[in-house]
XYZ file of C-alpha atoms in Angstrom:
554
model
C 24.079 -11.355 -13.242
C 25.720 -9.470 -10.329
C 24.342 -9.206 -6.794
C 22.769 -5.837 -7.481
C 20.934 -7.177 -10.509
C 19.717 -10.238 -8.620
C 18.368 -8.088 -5.808
C 16.674 -5.663 -8.182
C 15.046 -8.524 -10.059
C 13.802 -10.135 -6.848
C 12.515 -6.832 -5.491
C 10.710 -5.969 -8.722
C 9.115 -9.393 -9.149
C 7.861 -9.343 -5.569
C 6.349 -5.859 -6.012
C 4.884 -6.721 -9.428
C 3.177 -9.761 -7.950
C 1.703 -7.620 -5.151
C 0.461 -4.990 -7.615
C -1.222 -7.586 -9.841
C -2.886 -9.213 -6.842
C -4.393 -5.970 -5.542
C -5.018 -3.629 -8.495
C -6.616 -3.758 -11.935
C -7.259 -1.422 -14.846
C -10.795 -0.195 -15.497
C -12.428 2.572 -17.508
C -13.730 5.738 -15.883
C -12.127 5.341 -12.460
C -9.149 6.903 -10.709
C -7.004 6.328 -7.652
C -4.859 8.935 -5.831
C -1.169 8.410 -6.429
C -0.420 8.980 -2.750
C -2.897 6.263 -1.762
C -1.069 3.655 -3.798
C 2.258 4.645 -2.332
C 0.850 4.488 1.212
C -0.468 0.981 0.463
C 2.985 0.063 -0.824
C 4.746 1.366 2.308
C 2.433 -0.704 4.501
C 3.109 -3.746 2.307
C 6.873 -3.258 2.639
C 6.612 -2.860 6.389
C 4.566 -6.048 6.611
C 7.036 -8.022 4.496
C 10.129 -6.350 6.029
C 11.194 -4.979 2.646
C 13.143 -1.796 1.941
C 10.729 0.472 0.008
C 11.748 2.466 -3.035
C 10.915 6.161 -3.200
C 7.664 7.487 -4.667
C 9.185 8.249 -8.069
C 10.653 4.757 -8.461
C 7.370 3.213 -7.375
C 5.565 5.292 -9.984
C 7.786 3.928 -12.738
C 7.148 0.391 -11.501
C 3.383 0.918 -11.685
C 3.616 2.215 -15.245
C 5.695 -0.795 -16.255
C 3.060 -3.144 -14.834
C -0.060 -1.331 -16.046
C 0.884 -0.195 -19.519
C -0.726 2.953 -20.878
C -1.759 4.221 -17.444
C -2.467 7.960 -17.448
C -1.924 10.515 -14.689
C -4.371 13.330 -14.020
C -4.467 16.088 -11.443
C -7.920 16.009 -9.854
C -9.555 17.999 -7.075
C -10.563 21.549 -6.304
C -8.228 24.384 -7.179
C -5.400 24.695 -4.684
C -6.322 21.342 -3.196
C -5.773 18.973 -6.108
C -3.816 15.727 -6.176
C -2.303 13.514 -8.851
C -4.414 10.437 -9.633
C -3.790 7.334 -11.694
C -6.651 7.409 -14.158
C -7.972 3.985 -15.192
C -6.804 2.077 -12.112
C -8.691 0.710 -9.113
C -8.361 -1.757 -6.234
C -9.558 -5.265 -7.007
C -12.784 -6.355 -5.382
C -10.946 -9.388 -3.990
C -8.163 -7.298 -2.413
C -7.946 -6.989 1.357
C -6.975 -3.338 0.823
C -10.635 -2.514 0.286
C -11.274 -3.323 3.915
C -9.102 -0.351 4.864
C -11.350 1.976 2.904
C -14.836 0.494 2.825
C -16.463 3.088 5.116
C -14.699 6.047 3.556
C -15.399 8.156 0.522
C -12.420 6.610 -1.205
C -14.765 3.751 -2.036
C -16.511 6.087 -4.474
C -13.409 5.938 -6.679
C -14.593 2.556 -7.905
C -17.693 4.137 -9.412
C -16.723 7.760 -10.039
C -13.957 9.090 -12.280
C -13.508 12.302 -10.259
C -12.793 11.813 -6.603
C -11.848 14.800 -4.455
C -10.789 12.640 -1.553
C -7.063 13.004 -1.259
C -5.736 10.562 1.211
C -6.149 7.000 2.411
C -8.176 6.794 5.563
C -7.934 3.223 6.868
C -10.761 2.244 9.154
C -10.670 -1.369 10.265
C -7.779 -3.410 11.504
C -6.778 -5.930 8.869
C -6.867 -9.499 10.079
C -3.362 -10.321 11.261
C -2.003 -6.859 10.440
C -1.232 -4.137 12.949
C -0.011 -0.827 11.556
C 0.993 -2.650 8.405
C 3.094 -5.178 10.323
C 2.255 -8.891 10.413
C 1.144 -9.901 13.875
C -0.386 -12.957 15.442
C -1.123 -14.237 18.897
C 0.999 -12.808 21.674
C 3.337 -11.063 19.258
C 0.577 -8.657 18.264
C 0.874 -6.553 21.399
C 4.648 -6.447 21.015
C 4.340 -5.206 17.463
C 1.916 -2.522 18.579
C 4.510 -1.306 21.046
C 7.302 -1.347 18.474
C 9.361 1.536 17.211
C 10.434 2.779 20.594
C 7.091 2.215 22.321
C 5.047 4.288 19.899
C 1.337 3.915 20.501
C -0.311 2.310 17.482
C -3.594 4.058 16.732
C -3.469 3.672 12.965
C -5.943 0.795 13.083
C -8.616 3.070 14.588
C -8.064 5.978 12.225
C -11.749 6.669 11.628
C -12.247 6.990 15.374
C -9.469 9.569 15.707
C -9.555 11.403 12.387
C -12.580 13.423 13.458
C -10.153 15.273 15.725
C -7.767 16.057 12.836
C -8.019 18.535 9.992
C -7.304 16.030 7.228
C -8.515 18.341 4.460
C -5.338 20.429 4.422
C -3.046 20.095 1.414
C 0.663 20.828 1.464
C 1.126 24.541 0.670
C 3.293 25.618 -2.232
C 6.979 25.839 -1.428
C 8.915 29.093 -1.909
C 11.147 29.673 -4.903
C 14.774 28.691 -4.469
C 16.859 31.865 -4.523
C 20.452 31.210 -5.591
C 21.409 34.610 -4.159
C 23.857 35.088 -7.007
C 26.126 32.384 -5.623
C 28.075 30.179 -7.982
C 26.993 26.563 -8.224
C 29.261 23.982 -6.563
C 31.686 22.241 -8.884
C 29.953 19.348 -10.613
C 26.449 20.748 -9.972
C 24.146 22.031 -12.707
C 20.749 23.714 -12.543
C 19.103 20.437 -13.525
C 20.451 18.845 -10.359
C 18.864 21.593 -8.271
C 15.528 21.167 -10.059
C 15.669 17.421 -9.486
C 16.369 17.979 -5.795
C 13.397 20.350 -5.516
C 11.056 17.875 -7.219
C 12.247 14.952 -5.095
C 11.955 17.026 -1.939
C 8.392 18.040 -2.756
C 7.391 14.423 -3.415
C 9.086 13.403 -0.178
C 7.192 16.021 1.858
C 3.880 15.069 0.265
C 4.511 11.442 1.231
C 5.192 12.485 4.838
C 1.952 14.466 4.903
C -0.013 11.488 3.602
C 1.281 9.011 6.181
C 0.806 11.529 8.997
C -2.831 12.122 8.086
C -3.326 8.377 8.360
C -1.523 8.358 11.737
C 1.159 6.044 10.357
C 3.800 7.806 12.456
C 6.440 5.083 12.243
C 6.520 5.340 8.444
C 8.040 8.830 8.711
C 11.358 7.250 9.659
C 11.126 4.956 6.633
C 10.487 7.905 4.328
C 13.444 9.806 5.748
C 15.742 6.835 5.271
C 14.567 6.386 1.699
C 15.030 10.024 0.744
C 18.475 10.427 2.299
C 19.712 7.092 0.817
C 20.304 5.589 4.241
C 22.585 2.561 4.453
C 23.965 0.741 7.482
C 27.517 0.904 6.119
C 29.279 3.880 4.609
C 29.637 2.149 1.267
C 26.182 0.599 1.260
C 25.469 -2.993 0.237
C 24.199 -4.087 -3.148
C 20.620 -4.400 -1.928
C 20.458 -0.884 -0.542
C 22.069 0.545 -3.658
C 19.506 -1.251 -5.813
C 16.637 0.225 -3.807
C 18.029 3.711 -4.393
C 18.934 3.109 -8.049
C 16.002 5.134 -9.388
C 16.856 8.044 -7.103
C 20.438 7.794 -8.327
C 19.236 8.231 -11.894
C 17.299 11.374 -11.011
C 19.899 12.791 -8.619
C 23.154 10.937 -7.875
C 24.008 10.803 -4.186
C 27.305 12.551 -4.914
C 25.283 15.519 -6.171
C 22.887 15.249 -3.231
C 25.850 15.504 -0.850
C 27.228 18.559 -2.658
C 23.817 20.269 -2.583
C 23.612 19.603 1.156
C 26.547 22.005 1.587
C 25.206 24.687 -0.763
C 23.817 27.612 1.242
C 20.821 28.497 -1.022
C 19.659 24.864 -0.925
C 20.099 24.768 2.846
C 17.975 27.887 3.272
C 15.315 26.597 0.892
C 15.145 23.216 2.641
C 14.780 24.972 5.982
C 11.880 27.091 4.687
C 10.195 24.031 3.164
C 10.494 22.102 6.419
C 8.935 24.958 8.374
C 6.039 25.027 5.901
C 5.594 21.255 6.113
C 5.773 21.065 9.892
C 3.406 23.982 10.413
C 0.920 22.217 8.161
C 1.329 18.998 10.135
C 0.755 20.789 13.446
C -2.462 22.316 12.093
C -3.578 18.888 10.869
C -2.828 17.006 14.093
C -3.968 19.730 16.532
C -6.286 22.103 14.635
C -7.726 23.535 17.878
C -5.575 23.477 21.014
C -8.615 23.864 23.276
C -10.790 21.161 21.731
C -10.724 17.879 23.695
C -8.480 15.211 22.179
C -8.621 11.514 23.162
C -5.791 10.522 25.483
C -4.657 7.758 23.107
C -4.204 10.246 20.269
C -2.437 12.699 22.571
C -0.037 10.006 23.756
C 0.642 8.824 20.206
C 1.509 12.379 19.145
C 3.785 12.880 22.163
C 5.588 9.590 21.571
C 6.047 10.531 17.932
C 7.499 13.899 18.950
C 9.880 12.148 21.335
C 11.232 9.938 18.528
C 11.550 12.585 15.811
C 15.089 13.811 16.304
C 16.640 10.369 16.765
C 14.883 9.063 13.645
C 16.081 11.997 11.582
C 19.693 11.991 12.742
C 19.901 8.245 12.203
C 18.470 8.493 8.672
C 20.976 11.257 7.819
C 24.085 9.616 9.249
C 25.935 9.882 5.915
C 24.706 13.383 5.041
C 26.844 16.539 5.548
C 26.580 18.149 8.949
C 25.354 21.442 7.455
C 22.131 19.865 6.208
C 21.691 17.715 9.313
C 21.872 20.820 11.501
C 19.284 22.638 9.362
C 16.939 19.654 9.357
C 17.252 18.970 13.072
C 16.559 22.613 13.948
C 13.163 22.520 12.237
C 12.357 19.010 13.456
C 13.213 20.032 17.016
C 10.882 23.050 16.806
C 8.184 20.753 15.392
C 8.612 18.237 18.213
C 8.647 20.972 20.856
C 5.465 22.489 19.412
C 3.675 19.137 19.454
C 4.678 18.592 23.071
C 3.570 22.074 24.146
C 0.260 21.946 22.282
C -0.647 18.527 23.659
C 0.239 19.746 27.169
C -1.874 22.855 26.636
C -4.741 20.695 25.420
C -4.431 18.455 28.488
C -4.513 21.485 30.804
C -7.542 22.856 28.952
C -9.502 19.654 29.485
C -8.630 19.608 33.183
C -9.561 23.273 33.580
C -12.997 22.800 32.005
C -14.104 20.784 35.014
C -13.031 23.584 37.369
C -14.635 26.386 35.356
C -17.939 24.497 35.224
C -18.078 23.786 38.969
C -20.122 26.450 40.770
C -18.860 25.536 44.237
C -15.227 25.752 43.136
C -15.836 29.065 41.369
C -17.439 30.577 44.487
C -14.518 29.391 46.619
C -12.047 30.864 44.130
C -13.856 34.225 44.206
C -13.857 34.214 48.006
C -10.132 33.466 48.159
C -9.309 35.949 45.412
C -11.082 38.763 47.264
C -8.754 38.167 50.231
C -5.631 38.673 48.146
C -3.866 41.953 48.920
C -3.534 43.121 45.322
C -2.121 46.477 46.431
C 0.772 44.665 48.105
C 1.181 42.374 45.109
C 1.351 45.400 42.857
C 3.875 47.150 45.101
C 6.224 44.169 44.868
C 5.626 43.389 41.204
C 6.017 46.979 40.039
C 9.713 47.003 40.931
C 10.267 44.266 38.342
C 7.344 44.730 35.971
C 6.786 48.488 36.068
C 3.085 47.762 36.040
C 0.701 50.669 35.616
C -1.773 50.590 38.514
C -4.932 51.485 36.652
C -4.355 48.882 33.975
C -3.546 46.137 36.489
C -6.701 47.055 38.408
C -8.748 46.814 35.233
C -7.404 43.358 34.555
C -7.981 42.302 38.160
C -11.610 43.441 38.110
C -12.243 42.014 34.689
C -10.761 38.680 35.791
C -13.042 38.558 38.839
C -16.077 39.493 36.746
C -15.341 36.825 34.159
C -14.847 34.266 36.918
C -18.097 35.293 38.621
C -20.024 34.884 35.365
C -18.746 31.296 35.153
C -17.685 31.829 31.562
C -16.684 28.905 29.383
C -13.094 28.074 28.549
C -13.612 29.521 25.070
C -14.822 32.808 26.595
C -11.757 32.903 28.830
C -9.586 32.300 25.775
C -11.273 35.206 24.000
C -10.602 37.428 27.027
C -6.913 36.483 27.087
C -6.699 37.137 23.360
C -8.241 40.567 23.921
C -5.681 41.354 26.623
C -2.834 40.510 24.243
C -4.375 42.635 21.492
C -4.672 45.643 23.792
C -1.174 45.257 25.200
C 0.526 44.988 21.828
C -1.620 47.503 19.965
C 0.983 50.310 20.244
C 3.614 48.047 18.693
C 1.695 47.046 15.583
C 3.850 47.449 12.476
C 6.859 48.162 14.690
C 10.162 46.313 14.594
C 9.987 46.297 18.400
C 6.889 44.052 18.302
C 8.641 40.705 18.960
C 10.598 42.123 21.895
C 7.522 43.793 23.346
C 5.537 40.582 23.054
C 8.186 38.476 24.761
C 8.683 41.069 27.490
C 4.965 41.114 28.190
C 4.955 37.319 28.427
C 7.717 37.427 31.054
C 5.963 40.094 33.088
C 2.567 38.396 32.855
C 4.140 35.221 34.212
C 5.916 37.072 37.029
C 2.794 38.949 38.112
C 0.626 35.810 38.080
C 3.267 34.008 40.175
C 3.010 36.792 42.783
C -0.754 36.257 43.001
C -0.257 32.503 43.401
C 2.332 33.217 46.112
C -0.177 35.286 48.068
C -2.797 32.536 47.782
C -0.238 29.992 48.972
C 0.742 32.024 52.046
C -2.936 32.401 52.931
C -3.484 28.631 52.572
C -6.357 29.337 50.191
C -8.773 26.429 49.940
C -8.943 26.874 46.161
C -5.175 26.961 45.689
C -5.219 23.785 43.557
C -7.846 25.246 41.223
C -5.928 28.514 40.895
C -2.681 26.678 40.244
C -4.303 24.714 37.417
C -5.900 27.831 35.924
C -2.629 29.736 36.199
C -0.727 26.967 34.357
C -3.331 26.937 31.603
C -3.453 30.715 31.167
C 0.338 31.056 31.148
C 0.604 28.320 28.538
C -2.175 29.830 26.429
C -0.535 33.247 26.654
C 2.647 31.639 25.333
C 0.601 30.192 22.462
C -0.984 33.564 21.656
C 2.318 35.467 21.809
C 4.020 32.860 19.630
C 1.376 33.325 16.935
C 1.374 37.129 17.184
C 5.150 37.268 16.797
C 4.994 34.902 13.837
C 2.315 37.042 12.215
C 4.330 40.208 12.798
C 7.396 38.633 11.194
C 5.466 37.114 8.309
C 6.641 33.627 9.277
C 5.105 30.429 10.592
C 5.075 29.788 14.354
C 7.322 26.780 13.700
C 9.857 29.061 11.993
C 9.746 31.500 14.910
C 10.283 28.726 17.463
C 13.169 27.331 15.410
C 15.026 30.602 15.122
C 18.527 30.821 16.464
C 18.587 32.741 19.696
C 19.705 35.994 18.108
C 17.356 38.299 19.988
C 17.956 36.561 23.300
C 21.673 37.179 22.956
C 21.075 40.909 23.203
C 21.549 42.498 26.599
C 18.819 42.621 29.200
C 19.291 46.382 29.363
C 17.922 46.760 25.853
C 14.798 44.852 26.866
C 14.352 46.976 29.975
C 14.540 50.097 27.847
C 11.599 48.884 25.818
C 8.843 51.459 26.427
C 5.943 52.733 24.410
C 6.090 56.096 22.663
C 4.428 59.031 24.377
C 1.525 59.096 21.922
C 0.679 55.413 22.290
C -2.916 54.283 22.709
C -4.102 53.089 26.164
C -6.400 50.156 26.806
C -9.916 50.635 25.494
C -12.379 51.196 28.323
C -15.128 49.179 26.674
C -13.072 45.963 26.666
C -11.967 46.029 30.329
C -13.520 47.123 33.587
C -13.022 50.853 34.450
C -10.188 51.760 36.843
C -10.927 52.352 40.529
C -8.177 54.915 41.005
C -5.806 57.041 38.978
C -2.506 55.614 37.839
C 0.730 56.563 39.508
C 2.732 58.994 37.440
C 6.070 57.335 38.204
C 5.181 53.881 36.843
C 6.004 52.644 33.392
C 4.481 50.129 31.084
C 3.533 46.492 31.456
C 0.107 46.001 30.015
C -0.162 49.278 28.057
C 1.434 52.696 27.725
C 0.686 55.501 30.066
C -1.237 57.993 28.023
C -0.059 61.194 29.582
C -1.115 64.096 27.451
C -3.542 66.925 27.961
C -5.616 64.736 30.251
C -2.650 64.412 32.641
C -0.981 67.838 32.635
C 0.671 67.242 36.016
C 2.611 64.187 34.917
C 6.303 64.287 35.829
C 7.340 61.013 34.265
C 10.424 61.302 32.121
C 11.202 58.991 29.254
C 13.846 56.315 29.790
C 16.971 56.948 27.781
């Protein structure tokens, strides 16, 4: 028997022994397929074994438990494949990961709608699936580049996640009429699509269980990672099942095929957007600092993990993958920062003394002078700026909650961008507004600084939060206008930014655009200047302003 055969035999016997020790067949019960694979990944990490992919593991299970059936269970659009007639043994330590969760019902009920493993208690001697004892335990918890290990307190942190989300359907792969690469057939493309879907589902499962370090393992398994270019016998044996479904030579060719590259990019954007909405379903809701730090550390490691796992993959695919992963990491960092600012701002907005001081300082700001200076850059319309100023002071005086402030900011964005709805100019208008909002708010902060305002620190914090939340709102509005995910928008190549600044400056609303609604903002205190252009909304000069002399910008 050659080295490859010896390794395969050893690997299989070890896995078979583990399966027989922890699982058993039984009538009328079922177990999610993803749960078994997650158990297996933890087992491999504990024993320092190279895991096989989900498909290969599935074949191993069927060879051990003969006659095992697979059923798709769950509500429509949220169903998962289950192994029907299989359960965890009562003597298995794996039950301790699930004893306080609804997964336990799978031992009594044939139809479980719970999709994913939700480990609760720390296994004795196991930290994040890695054997640990004595002083080495803390070192293991800080492994993988210092990643915070919170997987052993999943129940504590999962209340802050949206773990009910399933992976959305992927788009169809459009060949765009392009000829297939030499040596590639349609069956190879179908195999790639199926493997990619299984791979993404596995990533989703481990992320829901906060097993962040396993993402790197999944990437290495999918992309047939090996330390050497040729790969040793052991690594080749691990990937043997993947080779049967899609030879690596074909995988490499597909990684240069433009339709596959585009499809993979779209799938990644779908996956990452789903993961963002699972990990941070509400950017304003308080998140424990340990969870925040774990997410940020994960985001910091993403790109290096991915590029390392794809070291033998064509540059075309690596570039596509890294673009989406980078947007994902950036989004996680921004959202966790926004969440941190929101928690800090809550204390300010709920403090009556601080609010009164802020109102006192704000009333001393020379807004007319601020507007004079800002208008040269922003072309702000006086009456609209005054509405926003008064509405801001009123909202502050009422000591509104952070959620009420968020609703006000959302209303401002809606009013500003209303004239651009269904317009191709929407993304540009949104980004231009974001720039001008930031510039104007910086002028207000400057005035407060020069006056040595006692509440400067509070205003600085609020300004940081509102600017960041405006960014969040604009990002989502642009994505909605384009019919894409926010992750896709953030990962776009800088095509629009490459256009000249002059084009952006020429961005004005049409003459018949709709002004801000009076009922949503405070009424103006004076008429608008006729020589100012748009920042927050269009000047609505029609029959109500017959004396207007403003000319359109060419």
